[in-house]
Amino acid sequence: MSLDANTGVSTPALFMQYATAAGAQVQTADSPEAAAQAIAALRLGALTCTAGARDAYPQVYAALAGPDGPVRVAEDVATQAADSTALAAALAGGTGLIVATAGVAETGSLLLTDNALAPRLLGMLADYCIALLDGDAILPDLDAVGELLARLEREGHRYQSLVTGPSRTADIERVLTIGVQGPKTLSIIVVRPPAGGQEG
């Protein structure tokens, strides 16, 4: 585990510290079951996930299935929507479960790199956004994420965004408002795979 040269704090701990300071709720999960339990406790309203979250964490996805069947997947919703306006309306509200490509310890930010419209809309239009972040994908600083961004750009990822905390604005009379132009809450679950294995 790497330590920050300036603070002597581990990279994951530094990420959690800065993400919390930015208004995100951060917790760790040491197993798929623990991640599913955390999501179940955090979700409010209907739960929709991205195909990326489903595919990266299949045991979490399976554990979240309820009596009405599996969790709705944003990309499946997109196939039934008449246009992007209908898709946005279908994905707005409730809880969105997304997967982050990386975290940035220096700022507490998440890197999101979904190329399709549906997962990008889900991360912006859900009232409550839960992001799954692989504990091994936390980078120490913006220089490191810059290198990753350049590589992803070369590989064809055209939609990349750094998200730091829930949506907030102070445009109106300089009064801070949370959740007007995006999720009201951002919860990050740092998933730590068991030693010697992966979640799959």
Coordinates of C-alpha atoms in Angstrom, one line a residue:
M1 CA 0.0 0.0 0.0
S2 CA 1.5 3.3 -1.0
L3 CA 1.8 6.3 1.3
D4 CA 1.5 9.9 0.4
A5 CA 5.0 11.5 0.5
N6 CA 3.7 14.7 2.2
T7 CA 1.3 13.2 4.8
G8 CA 2.5 9.7 5.3
V9 CA -1.2 8.6 5.0
S10 CA -2.1 5.6 2.7
T11 CA -3.5 6.5 -0.7
P12 CA -6.9 4.9 0.0
A13 CA -7.2 6.7 3.4
L14 CA -6.2 10.0 1.8
F15 CA -8.8 9.5 -1.0
M16 CA -11.5 8.8 1.7
Q17 CA -10.5 11.8 3.7
Y18 CA -10.7 14.2 0.7
A19 CA -13.9 12.6 -0.8
T20 CA -15.6 13.0 2.6
A21 CA -14.4 16.6 2.8
A22 CA -16.0 17.2 -0.6
G23 CA -19.4 16.0 0.7
A24 CA -19.3 12.4 -0.5
Q25 CA -20.2 9.5 1.9
V26 CA -17.4 6.9 1.7
Q27 CA -17.2 3.4 3.1
T28 CA -15.3 0.3 2.4
A29 CA -16.5 -3.2 1.6
D30 CA -14.3 -6.2 1.9
S31 CA -16.6 -8.6 0.0
P32 CA -19.4 -8.5 -2.6
E33 CA -21.9 -9.3 0.1
A34 CA -20.7 -6.3 2.2
A35 CA -21.0 -4.1 -0.9
A36 CA -24.5 -5.3 -1.6
Q37 CA -25.5 -4.7 2.0
A38 CA -24.1 -1.2 1.9
I39 CA -26.0 -0.5 -1.3
A40 CA -29.2 -1.9 0.1
A41 CA -28.9 0.4 3.1
L42 CA -28.1 3.5 1.0
R43 CA -30.6 3.1 -1.8
L44 CA -33.7 5.3 -1.8
G45 CA -36.4 4.6 -4.4
A46 CA -35.9 2.5 -7.5
L47 CA -32.4 1.2 -8.1
T48 CA -30.9 1.3 -11.6
C49 CA -27.3 0.3 -12.3
T50 CA -25.0 0.6 -15.3
A51 CA -24.0 -2.5 -17.3
G52 CA -20.4 -1.6 -16.2
A53 CA -21.4 -2.0 -12.5
R54 CA -23.3 -5.2 -13.3
D55 CA -20.4 -6.7 -15.3
A56 CA -17.6 -5.6 -12.9
Y57 CA -19.4 -6.8 -9.8
P58 CA -21.7 -9.7 -10.8
Q59 CA -22.0 -11.0 -7.3
V60 CA -23.1 -7.6 -6.0
Y61 CA -25.7 -7.4 -8.9
A62 CA -27.1 -10.8 -8.1
A63 CA -27.3 -10.1 -4.4
L64 CA -29.3 -6.9 -5.1
A65 CA -32.1 -8.7 -7.0
G66 CA -35.4 -8.4 -5.2
P67 CA -38.7 -10.2 -5.3
D68 CA -39.6 -8.4 -8.6
G69 CA -36.4 -9.7 -10.3
P70 CA -33.0 -8.2 -11.1
V71 CA -32.0 -4.6 -10.8
R72 CA -32.9 -2.5 -13.8
V73 CA -29.9 -1.8 -16.1
A74 CA -29.6 1.7 -17.7
E75 CA -28.4 0.4 -21.0
D76 CA -31.5 -1.9 -21.2
V77 CA -33.7 1.1 -20.4
A78 CA -32.0 2.9 -23.3
T79 CA -33.1 0.2 -25.8
Q80 CA -36.7 0.9 -24.9
A81 CA -36.6 4.7 -24.9
A82 CA -37.9 6.5 -28.0
D83 CA -35.2 9.2 -27.8
S84 CA -32.7 10.8 -25.4
T85 CA -35.4 12.9 -23.7
A86 CA -37.4 9.8 -22.9
L87 CA -34.2 8.1 -21.7
A88 CA -33.4 11.0 -19.4
A89 CA -36.9 10.9 -18.0
A90 CA -36.7 7.2 -17.4
L91 CA -33.4 7.4 -15.6
A92 CA -34.2 10.5 -13.5
G93 CA -34.7 10.1 -9.7
G94 CA -34.2 7.1 -7.5
T95 CA -30.8 5.6 -6.9
G96 CA -28.1 5.1 -9.6
L97 CA -25.4 2.5 -9.2
I98 CA -22.3 3.3 -11.3
V99 CA -18.7 2.1 -11.4
A100 CA -15.8 4.4 -11.3
T101 CA -12.7 3.8 -13.4
A102 CA -10.4 5.3 -10.8
G103 CA -10.2 7.5 -7.8
V104 CA -7.9 10.5 -7.2
A105 CA -6.5 10.6 -3.6
E106 CA -5.3 14.2 -3.9
T107 CA -8.8 15.5 -4.6
G108 CA -11.2 12.8 -3.5
S109 CA -12.5 12.7 -7.1
L110 CA -13.8 9.8 -9.2
L111 CA -13.0 9.3 -12.8
L112 CA -16.0 8.2 -14.9
T113 CA -15.4 6.9 -18.4
D114 CA -18.6 5.5 -19.8
N115 CA -18.9 6.0 -23.5
A116 CA -22.7 5.3 -23.8
L117 CA -25.3 7.9 -23.0
A118 CA -27.4 5.9 -20.6
P119 CA -24.7 5.3 -17.9
R120 CA -23.6 9.0 -18.2
L121 CA -27.2 10.1 -17.7
L122 CA -27.7 7.8 -14.8
G123 CA -24.7 9.3 -12.9
M124 CA -26.1 12.8 -13.5
L125 CA -29.8 12.3 -13.1
A126 CA -30.2 9.9 -10.2
D127 CA -31.2 11.7 -7.0
Y128 CA -28.8 9.4 -5.1
C129 CA -25.7 8.2 -6.8
I130 CA -23.7 5.2 -5.5
A131 CA -20.3 4.6 -7.1
L132 CA -18.3 1.4 -6.8
L133 CA -14.6 2.0 -6.8
D134 CA -12.0 -0.8 -6.9
G135 CA -9.6 -0.1 -4.0
D136 CA -6.7 -0.9 -6.2
A137 CA -7.7 1.8 -8.7
I138 CA -7.1 4.8 -6.4
L139 CA -4.3 7.0 -7.9
P140 CA -2.2 9.3 -5.7
D141 CA -2.6 12.6 -7.6
L142 CA -3.8 14.5 -10.7
D143 CA -0.5 13.8 -12.5
A144 CA -1.2 10.1 -12.3
V145 CA -4.8 10.5 -13.5
G146 CA -3.6 12.8 -16.3
E147 CA -1.5 9.9 -17.6
L148 CA -4.5 7.6 -17.3
L149 CA -6.8 10.1 -19.1
A150 CA -4.3 10.3 -22.0
R151 CA -4.2 6.5 -22.3
L152 CA -8.0 6.3 -22.2
E153 CA -8.2 9.0 -24.9
R154 CA -5.9 7.0 -27.1
E155 CA -8.0 3.9 -26.6
G156 CA -11.1 5.7 -27.8
H157 CA -12.8 6.8 -24.5
R158 CA -14.3 10.1 -25.5
Y159 CA -16.4 10.9 -22.4
Q160 CA -14.3 11.2 -19.3
S161 CA -15.2 13.2 -16.3
L162 CA -13.8 13.8 -12.8
V163 CA -16.6 14.0 -10.2
T164 CA -15.9 15.4 -6.8
G165 CA -18.7 15.2 -4.3
P166 CA -22.4 15.6 -4.9
S167 CA -23.8 18.3 -7.2
R168 CA -23.6 21.8 -5.7
T169 CA -24.0 25.3 -6.9
A170 CA -24.0 28.8 -5.3
D171 CA -25.2 30.6 -8.4
I172 CA -28.4 32.0 -6.9
E173 CA -27.7 34.8 -4.4
R174 CA -24.5 32.9 -3.4
V175 CA -26.4 30.4 -1.4
L176 CA -25.0 26.9 -1.5
T177 CA -27.6 24.4 -2.9
I178 CA -26.9 20.7 -3.1
G179 CA -28.5 18.4 -5.8
V180 CA -30.0 21.0 -8.2
Q181 CA -27.8 20.1 -11.2
G182 CA -27.0 16.5 -10.3
P183 CA -27.3 13.9 -7.5
K184 CA -28.2 15.1 -4.1
T185 CA -25.8 12.6 -2.5
L186 CA -22.8 10.8 -3.8
S187 CA -21.9 7.6 -1.9
I188 CA -18.7 5.8 -2.7
I189 CA -18.1 2.2 -1.8
V190 CA -14.4 1.3 -2.0
V191 CA -14.4 -2.4 -2.8
R192 CA -11.3 -4.2 -1.6
P193 CA -11.0 -7.6 -3.3
P194 CA -10.0 -10.5 -1.1
A195 CA -6.3 -11.2 -1.0
G196 CA -5.3 -13.4 -4.0
G197 CA -8.6 -13.1 -5.8
Q198 CA -11.1 -10.9 -7.6
E199 CA -14.7 -10.3 -7.1
G200 CA -16.0 -12.1 -10.2

